[in-house]
Every structure is written in structure tokens, then in C-alpha cells.
Tab-separated table of C-alpha atoms and ligand atoms in Angstrom:
chain	number	residue	atom	x	y	z
M	12	MET	CA	8.436	-12.964	22.443
M	13	LYS	CA	11.005	-11.307	20.207
M	14	ALA	CA	10.018	-7.888	18.891
M	15	VAL	CA	11.371	-4.679	17.409
M	16	TRP	CA	10.231	-1.364	18.905
M	17	TYR	CA	11.121	2.307	19.352
M	18	GLU	CA	10.571	4.660	22.256
M	19	LYS	CA	11.374	7.907	20.468
M	20	GLN	CA	11.371	9.096	16.875
M	21	GLY	CA	14.612	9.146	14.918
M	22	ASP	CA	16.930	7.317	12.538
M	23	ALA	CA	16.316	3.589	12.210
M	24	SER	CA	19.803	2.627	13.336
M	25	GLU	CA	19.488	4.795	16.454
M	26	VAL	CA	15.962	4.176	17.717
M	27	LEU	CA	14.919	0.664	16.666
M	28	ILE	CA	15.464	-1.816	19.500
M	29	TYR	CA	15.421	-5.602	19.036
M	30	GLY	CA	14.715	-7.617	22.161
M	31	GLU	CA	12.241	-9.444	24.380
M	32	MET	CA	8.715	-8.180	25.024
M	33	GLU	CA	5.789	-9.752	26.792
M	34	LYS	CA	3.607	-11.893	24.533
M	35	PRO	CA	0.221	-10.134	24.208
M	36	THR	CA	-3.147	-11.624	25.218
M	37	PRO	CA	-6.185	-10.972	22.996
M	38	GLN	CA	-8.901	-8.672	24.355
M	39	ASN	CA	-12.576	-9.639	23.879
M	40	ASP	CA	-12.809	-8.580	20.208
M	41	GLU	CA	-9.245	-9.419	19.236
M	42	VAL	CA	-7.303	-12.290	17.741
M	43	LEU	CA	-3.751	-13.259	18.633
M	44	ILE	CA	-1.698	-13.879	15.501
M	45	LYS	CA	1.559	-15.744	15.302
M	46	VAL	CA	3.209	-13.433	12.819
M	47	HIS	CA	5.038	-15.081	9.940
M	48	TYR	CA	5.863	-11.994	7.886
M	49	SER	CA	5.642	-8.301	8.656
M	50	GLY	CA	5.154	-5.946	5.693
M	51	LEU	CA	7.120	-2.693	5.629
M	52	ASN	CA	5.643	0.433	4.016
M	53	PRO	CA	6.727	4.078	3.782
M	54	SER	CA	4.085	5.090	6.354
M	55	ASP	CA	5.945	2.982	8.945
M	56	THR	CA	9.240	4.755	8.357
M	57	LYS	CA	7.548	8.161	8.062
M	58	ARG	CA	5.838	7.645	11.433
M	59	ARG	CA	9.171	6.606	12.944
M	60	VAL	CA	10.848	9.842	11.836
M	61	GLY	CA	7.864	12.129	12.464
M	62	PHE	CA	7.380	13.021	8.772
M	63	ARG	CA	5.373	16.256	8.316
M	64	GLY	CA	4.778	16.682	12.042
M	65	GLN	CA	3.545	13.192	12.981
M	66	LYS	CA	3.757	12.770	16.772
M	67	HIS	CA	5.233	9.874	18.727
M	68	ALA	CA	1.872	8.769	20.097
M	69	PHE	CA	2.750	5.904	22.467
M	70	HIS	CA	5.538	5.090	24.899
M	71	SER	CA	6.779	2.077	22.936
M	72	ILE	CA	5.829	1.407	19.346
M	73	ILE	CA	6.243	-1.909	17.555
M	74	PRO	CA	6.174	-0.721	13.932
M	75	HIS	CA	4.422	-2.025	10.787
M	76	SER	CA	0.747	-2.151	9.983
M	77	ASP	CA	0.786	-4.958	7.406
M	78	GLY	CA	1.597	-8.601	7.988
M	79	SER	CA	0.541	-12.211	7.719
M	80	GLY	CA	0.385	-15.193	9.996
M	81	ILE	CA	-1.803	-17.758	11.709
M	82	ILE	CA	-4.401	-17.096	14.391
M	83	GLU	CA	-3.300	-18.756	17.613
M	84	ALA	CA	-5.967	-17.574	20.079
M	85	VAL	CA	-9.127	-15.441	20.117
M	86	GLY	CA	-10.865	-13.116	22.589
M	87	SER	CA	-14.134	-14.043	24.288
M	88	ASN	CA	-16.348	-12.438	21.584
M	89	ILE	CA	-14.631	-14.166	18.652
M	90	ASP	CA	-15.560	-17.549	17.217
M	91	SER	CA	-12.891	-20.059	18.227
M	92	LYS	CA	-13.195	-21.580	14.730
M	93	ARG	CA	-10.836	-18.786	13.673
M	94	ILE	CA	-7.978	-20.480	15.530
M	95	GLY	CA	-5.583	-21.924	12.956
M	96	GLU	CA	-6.770	-19.577	10.149
M	97	ARG	CA	-4.129	-18.139	7.796
M	98	VAL	CA	-4.624	-14.386	7.652
M	99	TRP	CA	-3.319	-11.146	6.201
M	100	VAL	CA	-3.438	-8.129	8.472
M	101	TYR	CA	-3.863	-4.405	7.882
M	102	SER	CA	-3.737	-1.297	10.103
M	103	ALA	CA	-2.150	-3.212	13.003
M	104	GLN	CA	-0.178	-0.128	14.030
M	105	TRP	CA	-2.715	2.531	13.104
M	106	GLN	CA	-3.722	4.432	16.235
M	107	ARG	CA	-2.439	1.460	18.223
M	108	PRO	CA	1.026	0.960	19.689
M	109	PHE	CA	1.853	-2.608	18.667
M	110	GLY	CA	2.257	-3.576	15.034
M	111	THR	CA	3.506	-6.688	13.287
M	112	ALA	CA	7.309	-6.488	13.735
M	113	ALA	CA	7.182	-9.167	16.428
M	114	ASN	CA	6.605	-12.907	16.890
M	115	PHE	CA	3.003	-12.156	17.892
M	116	VAL	CA	0.462	-9.369	17.486
M	117	CYS	CA	-3.096	-8.870	18.784
M	118	VAL	CA	-5.490	-6.994	16.481
M	119	PRO	CA	-9.256	-6.508	16.361
M	120	SER	CA	-10.638	-9.550	14.576
M	121	ASN	CA	-11.880	-7.470	11.607
M	122	LEU	CA	-8.304	-6.440	10.746
M	123	ALA	CA	-7.239	-10.079	10.258
M	124	ILE	CA	-8.562	-11.252	6.892
M	125	LYS	CA	-8.599	-14.843	5.719
M	126	LEU	CA	-5.799	-15.477	3.242
M	127	GLU	CA	-6.917	-17.594	0.318
M	128	ASP	CA	-5.206	-21.005	0.118
M	129	SER	CA	-3.439	-20.186	-3.142
M	130	ILE	CA	-1.695	-17.125	-1.690
M	131	SER	CA	1.554	-17.526	0.236
M	132	LEU	CA	2.061	-15.921	3.629
M	133	GLU	CA	4.930	-13.936	2.069
M	134	ILE	CA	2.548	-12.346	-0.448
M	135	GLY	CA	-0.048	-11.986	2.325
M	136	ALA	CA	2.236	-9.550	4.138
M	137	THR	CA	2.325	-7.260	1.085
M	138	ILE	CA	-1.418	-6.909	0.557
M	139	GLY	CA	-2.676	-4.474	3.223
M	140	ILE	CA	-1.656	-0.895	2.499
M	141	PRO	CA	-0.888	-1.292	-1.241
M	142	ALA	CA	-4.080	-3.137	-2.182
M	143	LEU	CA	-6.458	-1.075	-0.037
M	144	THR	CA	-4.945	2.172	-1.325
M	145	ALA	CA	-5.122	0.976	-4.916
M	146	TYR	CA	-8.752	-0.079	-4.545
M	147	ALA	CA	-9.840	3.232	-3.031
M	148	GLY	CA	-7.927	5.163	-5.689
M	149	MET	CA	-9.333	3.309	-8.673
M	150	PHE	CA	-12.839	2.194	-7.714
M	151	LYS	CA	-14.328	4.975	-5.610
M	152	TYR	CA	-15.976	6.890	-8.450
M	153	THR	CA	-15.754	4.526	-11.389
M	154	ASN	CA	-15.540	0.942	-12.544
M	155	PRO	CA	-12.136	0.503	-14.227
M	156	LYS	CA	-13.502	-2.056	-16.726
M	157	ASN	CA	-12.759	-0.880	-20.290
M	158	LYS	CA	-11.300	2.404	-19.023
M	159	ILE	CA	-7.844	3.723	-19.866
M	160	ILE	CA	-5.987	4.168	-16.602
M	161	LEU	CA	-2.618	5.788	-16.065
M	162	ILE	CA	-0.895	4.413	-12.989
M	163	THR	CA	2.088	6.585	-12.179
M	164	GLY	CA	5.031	4.936	-10.418
M	165	GLY	CA	4.201	1.421	-11.617
M	166	ALA	CA	7.289	-0.023	-9.941
M	167	GLY	CA	6.245	1.248	-6.535
M	168	SER	CA	4.590	-1.060	-4.016
M	169	VAL	CA	1.210	0.641	-4.415
M	170	GLY	CA	1.565	1.293	-8.153
M	171	ASN	CA	2.578	-2.282	-8.940
M	172	CYS	CA	-0.313	-3.709	-6.955
M	173	ALA	CA	-2.638	-1.217	-8.662
M	174	ILE	CA	-1.517	-2.435	-12.099
M	175	GLN	CA	-2.384	-6.011	-11.172
M	176	MET	CA	-5.769	-5.020	-9.733
M	177	ALA	CA	-6.661	-2.749	-12.663
M	178	LYS	CA	-5.822	-5.470	-15.167
M	179	TYR	CA	-7.925	-7.948	-13.187
M	180	ALA	CA	-10.777	-5.433	-13.348
M	181	GLY	CA	-10.497	-5.195	-17.129
M	182	ALA	CA	-8.806	-1.810	-17.653
M	183	THR	CA	-6.225	-0.799	-20.235
M	184	VAL	CA	-3.237	0.173	-18.114
M	185	ILE	CA	-0.481	2.595	-18.966
M	186	SER	CA	2.159	3.088	-16.316
M	187	SER	CA	4.878	5.668	-15.841
M	188	VAL	CA	8.295	4.706	-14.494
M	189	SER	CA	11.855	5.946	-14.310
M	190	GLY	CA	14.542	3.561	-15.557
M	191	ASP	CA	14.534	0.258	-17.400
M	192	LYS	CA	14.306	-1.980	-14.328
M	193	LYS	CA	11.184	-0.165	-13.195
M	194	MET	CA	9.758	-0.464	-16.694
M	195	GLU	CA	10.278	-4.220	-16.506
M	196	ALA	CA	8.559	-4.327	-13.090
M	197	ALA	CA	5.504	-2.494	-14.418
M	198	LEU	CA	5.247	-4.724	-17.498
M	199	THR	CA	5.716	-7.893	-15.442
M	200	ALA	CA	2.820	-6.792	-13.258
M	201	GLY	CA	0.702	-6.714	-16.411
M	202	ALA	CA	0.732	-3.091	-17.594
M	203	ASP	CA	-0.202	-2.888	-21.269
M	204	TYR	CA	2.315	-0.083	-21.730
M	205	ALA	CA	5.079	1.352	-19.555
M	206	LEU	CA	6.595	4.708	-20.377
M	207	ARG	CA	9.614	6.468	-18.946
M	208	TYR	CA	8.399	9.754	-17.556
M	209	ASP	CA	11.988	10.820	-16.860
M	210	THR	CA	13.328	10.701	-20.408
M	211	SER	CA	10.382	10.721	-22.788
M	212	ASN	CA	7.985	13.370	-23.944
M	213	PHE	CA	5.465	11.725	-21.728
M	214	ALA	CA	2.209	13.394	-22.765
M	215	ASP	CA	2.946	12.970	-26.500
M	216	ASP	CA	3.955	9.340	-26.010
M	217	ILE	CA	0.688	8.555	-24.270
M	218	MET	CA	-1.296	10.140	-27.084
M	219	LYS	CA	0.636	7.972	-29.577
M	220	ILE	CA	-0.273	4.829	-27.642
M	221	THR	CA	-3.939	5.707	-27.378
M	222	ASN	CA	-4.277	7.197	-30.891
M	223	GLY	CA	-5.048	10.552	-29.381
M	224	GLU	CA	-7.574	9.379	-26.811
M	225	LYS	CA	-6.989	10.868	-23.375
M	226	VAL	CA	-7.091	8.752	-20.236
M	227	ASP	CA	-10.128	8.230	-18.009
M	228	LEU	CA	-8.412	7.947	-14.669
M	229	ILE	CA	-4.982	8.736	-13.273
M	230	PHE	CA	-3.951	6.969	-10.078
M	231	ASP	CA	-1.106	9.190	-9.011
M	232	VAL	CA	1.815	8.840	-6.614
M	233	ALA	CA	3.023	12.434	-6.959
M	234	LEU	CA	0.202	14.976	-7.284
M	235	GLY	CA	2.291	18.136	-7.019
M	236	THR	CA	5.026	17.024	-9.412
M	237	ASN	CA	2.753	15.457	-12.008
M	238	LEU	CA	-0.269	17.769	-12.031
M	239	GLU	CA	0.695	19.873	-15.031
M	240	THR	CA	1.351	16.835	-17.239
M	241	ASN	CA	-1.692	15.025	-15.892
M	242	LEU	CA	-3.953	17.880	-16.944
M	243	ASP	CA	-2.679	17.485	-20.531
M	244	ILE	CA	-3.604	13.819	-20.730
M	245	ILE	CA	-6.821	13.443	-18.733
M	246	LYS	CA	-10.232	13.431	-20.451
M	247	ASP	CA	-12.948	15.920	-19.635
M	248	HIS	CA	-14.990	14.389	-16.785
M	249	GLY	CA	-11.889	12.360	-15.879
M	250	ILE	CA	-10.691	11.412	-12.432
M	251	ILE	CA	-7.352	12.069	-10.781
M	252	SER	CA	-6.944	10.187	-7.524
M	253	THR	CA	-3.800	10.645	-5.537
M	254	TYR	CA	-2.251	9.053	-2.506
M	255	ALA	CA	1.073	10.870	-2.155
M	256	SER	CA	2.920	14.042	-2.987
M	257	ASP	CA	6.214	13.578	-1.197
M	258	LYS	CA	8.357	16.009	-3.172
M	259	LYS	CA	5.812	18.794	-3.576
M	260	ALA	CA	3.179	18.900	-0.847
M	261	ILE	CA	1.818	22.324	-1.731
M	262	THR	CA	0.784	22.976	-5.276
M	263	GLU	CA	-1.280	25.603	-7.027
M	264	ILE	CA	-4.683	24.381	-8.171
M	265	PRO	CA	-5.551	25.705	-11.660
M	266	PHE	CA	-9.197	26.069	-10.747
M	267	GLN	CA	-10.503	27.217	-14.117
M	268	LYS	CA	-9.045	24.119	-15.821
M	269	PHE	CA	-10.473	21.831	-13.180
M	270	LEU	CA	-13.838	23.549	-13.594
M	271	LEU	CA	-14.060	23.566	-17.372
M	272	MET	CA	-12.897	19.951	-17.613
M	273	ASN	CA	-15.406	18.897	-14.957
M	274	LEU	CA	-12.645	16.899	-13.253
M	275	THR	CA	-12.938	14.833	-10.109
M	276	VAL	CA	-9.775	15.123	-8.066
M	277	TYR	CA	-9.541	13.352	-4.762
M	278	SER	CA	-7.043	12.054	-2.260
M	279	VAL	CA	-6.924	8.633	-0.688
M	280	PHE	CA	-5.856	8.017	2.892
M	281	MET	CA	-5.975	4.282	3.276
M	282	TYR	CA	-6.147	4.260	7.062
M	283	LEU	CA	-9.453	6.137	7.011
M	284	LEU	CA	-11.489	4.406	4.323
M	285	PRO	CA	-15.220	4.569	5.073
M	286	ASP	CA	-16.680	1.242	6.236
M	287	LYS	CA	-18.618	0.570	3.034
M	288	MET	CA	-15.590	1.165	0.835
M	289	MET	CA	-13.474	-1.038	3.079
M	290	GLN	CA	-16.027	-3.841	2.750
M	291	ASN	CA	-16.088	-3.459	-1.030
M	292	ALA	CA	-12.290	-3.432	-1.111
M	293	LEU	CA	-12.025	-6.604	0.947
M	294	GLU	CA	-14.533	-8.367	-1.311
M	295	PHE	CA	-12.633	-7.281	-4.429
M	296	ILE	CA	-9.294	-8.371	-2.929
M	297	LYS	CA	-10.766	-11.760	-2.037
M	298	ASP	CA	-12.011	-12.317	-5.605
M	299	TRP	CA	-8.707	-11.086	-6.986
M	300	GLN	CA	-6.813	-13.560	-4.779
M	301	ILE	CA	-9.036	-16.446	-5.838
M	302	ASN	CA	-9.272	-15.734	-9.560
M	303	SER	CA	-5.994	-14.146	-10.486
M	304	ASP	CA	-2.411	-15.242	-10.583
M	305	ILE	CA	-1.077	-12.617	-8.175
M	306	LYS	CA	2.504	-11.846	-9.026
M	307	PRO	CA	4.792	-11.561	-6.023
M	308	PHE	CA	6.644	-8.257	-5.874
M	309	ILE	CA	9.014	-8.949	-2.997
M	310	THR	CA	12.521	-7.609	-3.248
M	311	LYS	CA	13.993	-8.915	0.005
M	312	ILE	CA	13.048	-10.755	3.188
M	313	TYR	CA	14.940	-9.526	6.255
M	314	PRO	CA	15.194	-11.407	9.555
M	315	LEU	CA	13.391	-9.645	12.432
M	316	GLU	CA	16.645	-8.641	14.097
M	317	GLU	CA	17.633	-6.769	10.914
M	318	THR	CA	14.501	-4.612	10.805
M	319	ALA	CA	16.618	-1.446	11.072
M	320	ALA	CA	18.479	-2.448	7.892
M	321	ALA	CA	15.115	-3.025	6.199
M	322	HIS	CA	13.968	0.485	7.161
M	323	LEU	CA	17.202	1.971	5.839
M	324	ALA	CA	16.817	0.064	2.568
M	325	LEU	CA	13.270	1.362	2.077
M	326	GLU	CA	14.312	4.919	2.947
M	327	SER	CA	17.187	4.787	0.449
M	328	GLY	CA	14.578	4.913	-2.324
M	329	LYS	CA	16.708	2.445	-4.285
M	330	THR	CA	14.702	-0.726	-3.744
M	331	ILE	CA	12.144	-1.957	-6.230
M	332	GLY	CA	9.451	-4.159	-4.715
M	333	ASN	CA	8.092	-4.881	-1.261
M	334	ILE	CA	10.301	-5.457	1.738
M	335	ILE	CA	9.032	-7.974	4.271
M	336	ILE	CA	10.405	-9.189	7.604
M	337	ASP	CA	10.553	-12.838	8.647
M	338	CYS	CA	9.091	-12.849	12.175
M	339	ARG	CA	9.082	-16.587	12.798
M	340	ASP	CA	11.164	-17.687	15.797
Z	236	NAP	N1	-2.390	7.906	1.120
Z	236	NAP	C1	-2.243	6.633	1.476
Z	236	NAP	O1	-3.124	6.016	2.096
Z	236	NAP	C2	-0.964	5.958	1.104
Z	236	NAP	C3	-0.925	4.552	1.056
Z	236	NAP	C4	0.248	3.950	0.662
Z	236	NAP	C5	1.370	4.707	0.356
Z	236	NAP	N2	1.310	6.059	0.460
Z	236	NAP	C6	2.448	6.891	0.108
Z	236	NAP	O2	2.637	6.703	-1.277
Z	236	NAP	C7	4.001	6.822	-1.606
Z	236	NAP	C8	4.431	5.599	-2.398
Z	236	NAP	O3	4.314	4.449	-1.597
Z	236	NAP	P1	4.907	3.077	-2.115
Z	236	NAP	O4	4.845	2.115	-1.005
Z	236	NAP	O5	4.318	2.702	-3.430
Z	236	NAP	O6	6.432	3.531	-2.333
Z	236	NAP	P2	7.557	2.978	-3.316
Z	236	NAP	O7	7.482	1.493	-3.373
Z	236	NAP	O8	8.812	3.622	-2.896
Z	236	NAP	O9	7.121	3.523	-4.749
Z	236	NAP	C9	7.057	4.841	-5.118
Z	236	NAP	C10	7.259	4.852	-6.625
Z	236	NAP	O10	6.836	6.099	-7.140
Z	236	NAP	C11	7.739	6.477	-8.166
Z	236	NAP	N3	7.664	7.921	-8.386
Z	236	NAP	C12	8.100	8.919	-7.579
Z	236	NAP	N4	7.820	10.111	-8.114
Z	236	NAP	C13	7.169	9.866	-9.273
Z	236	NAP	C14	6.597	10.704	-10.274
Z	236	NAP	N5	6.654	12.029	-10.208
Z	236	NAP	N6	5.976	10.117	-11.309
Z	236	NAP	C15	5.907	8.785	-11.419
Z	236	NAP	N7	6.438	7.942	-10.495
Z	236	NAP	C16	7.055	8.488	-9.443
Z	236	NAP	C17	9.080	5.984	-7.631
Z	236	NAP	O11	10.040	5.770	-8.633
Z	236	NAP	P3	10.915	6.948	-9.273
Z	236	NAP	O12	11.121	7.998	-8.194
Z	236	NAP	O13	12.164	6.302	-9.691
Z	236	NAP	O14	10.106	7.399	-10.390
Z	236	NAP	C18	8.702	4.637	-7.025
Z	236	NAP	O15	8.779	3.589	-7.961
Z	236	NAP	C19	4.727	7.023	-0.285
Z	236	NAP	O16	4.890	8.411	-0.086
Z	236	NAP	C20	3.756	6.485	0.744
Z	236	NAP	O17	3.930	7.043	2.011
Z	236	NAP	C21	0.158	6.692	0.813
């Protein structure tokens, strides 16, 4: 089969190899998927460069944890009725060497989730990391229905998916963005309001929108950078959930404020969601797929042989929307 892999960490153009690899065979609890689209996320590029000390854990790594495709074969413990099923895949390259940037991938059967008929395989490849992260960040300690939620970075892959999921759940959604194109992306996803955090007096503008009511939950892409502002706009007993802090990993915690506001602050690491939360997330995502008009957020589809260019595009920070790879031969 054709695949993309790397044998050492480094720049995409130096370490990503495109070539022939042996087609895998499913183990007892696995399914073999003919990959149609591979979804690219920052965790794939961060793992490739060894971001914040991540180790190169296997000899050869086929990158990408998300993807979509059709089950072609199953292991001995898996019902053969699954053969032919359209699926979306998550965590394919989490603690495993071979991800979805290939014509075929084998994953444990529970990581290949039935894709509802109304959802395209292209969209299927964008669901995994963004939707599971958004679910864990918004539903762990509350039901978003009738809550005011601030989703920072609403033009990001996770943020944009979170807007769609929060609206489906019945929340009022305010999103922060930088730039007009990102504002459009957040509004297209369904945000009730999108505000430029880079040029506006953000906290005051939110209070104008809400008539002075603070927000119930902040789903945040940049804990360290945004914490000070977030503390001005969150209600007492509010929740700040965060899944990234790329620019400022270490930040001072103003304990007394946290204490007196009775805040819940927690981090989400999508790869390690507890089983029960994962089950709840998958059920929510299924309902969301069936009952909502999911808006595609795909910026570009690269051919498999141009996976290095796709990584460079994501790392440039200039793209808006998901990048997926066409893995069909
Ligand atoms: N913990 C987890 O399980 C988990 C899961 C998924 C992703 N992540 C991490 O989350 C981050 C985002 O992932 P992604 O796929 O959504 O990336 P993305 O598509 O590049 O989106 C990130 C968005 O955040 C915005 N942003 C950056 N700083 C901001 C700030 N201070 N306030 C508001 N918005 C800000 C960016 O736009 P501007 O810079 O123009 O504002 C961009 O639109 C990455 O670091 C990724 O590794 C973590």
C-alpha cells in the first residue's frame, strides 16, 4: 500500500517519507479500514517535531489519528457484519505506530465509529480530535443548554466544531477570533456573536452583548494568554475548561480569585478521556450527526503524496479550517 511515515523527528519536508509499505492485517480485535481521508491535527505535527519533549516512540510512524473510510476486513473477534461499514476513526496513532496517512489502517474495532449516512467521508475525517475535545470541554461538569458559553478561537478546528456542538445543545455562544475571516468562520458555524479579541475591548464588549451577565463556561484554547481576561467575564461558580496553552505554558494561578469565585478550572486531554465520558461523547456525536446540519470546515484536501505540504500549511498557522488528506489509490 502507499503510505507516509517518518523514522525520526524533524521538519516535515525532511522526515516525511512517501512510499510503499506492507498492507496491514487485522489482529483479533481490530478492523482493517480502507482509508478515504486522513484528518490532520496539531497533535500530529507536534508529535513529529517532539513538541515539549515528546519522544519518538516507534521505529516508523505513519502519522495522523483521525480519518474516515470503509471497513474491508475484521479480526476473529469482530462481527463480520462490520465489513463494508462507513466509519470515522479516532486515536489511530495514539500509543500505536500506524495512523491514517496510508491507503489502509488497522485499529481496534472500538476506535472505528459508524458514520451516519448523511455525513460525507470528508467530514468524517474531521470529527475525531475536534469533536471529542469539544465534548469533554463543554459537557463534563455541566449541560450547555441555556448557558452562555464563550468559545475562544472559534475559527480553530476545535473551536469551530465546539460552536456547532454547543449550538446543537442549546447554548448561547459567543466566540473570540482575530481578523474578519475568522469572525466569518465562527458566525458561519452558528455562533450567536463573534468578537475580535485582538482589537476590541473584549471584556467590555461581552458585557454589552449579555447586558452585564457574565458567562457560565469558557472553553479555552489559550489558558495562559487568556486567563486574566477570562477571570473578568466568568460568573461565580463558572467553569473554565482548557485544551491548549501553546504560547504560555506556565502561568500564575491567582488562587484567592479562584477560591472566592468558586470556579471549576480543568484541562482536557482528548486521548485520555475516561471510558464513560467517551461513551457519552460518542452518543452525543451520533445524535448531532443525525439531527443537525453539520457544516463542513475543510480548507484544503491534499493528495497523500503531498502530506509534507499539508503539515507545513498547518504549522504556518495561516490556514483556517481542517486540512484532510485524500488517501484513496
Ligand atoms: N488537549 C487536547 O486534547 C487537544 C485536542 C485538540 C487540540 N489541542 C490543541 O489545541 C490547539 C488548537 O487546536 P486546533 O486544531 O483547534 O488548532 P487551529 O485550527 O490552529 O486553531 C487554533 C485557533 O485558536 C486561535 N487562538 C490562538 N490564540 C488565541 C487566543 N489567545 N484567544 C483566542 N483564540 C486564539 C487561533 O487564531 P488566532 O491565533 O488568529 O487568534 C486559531 O484560530 C493546538 O495547540 C492543539 O494541539 C489539544
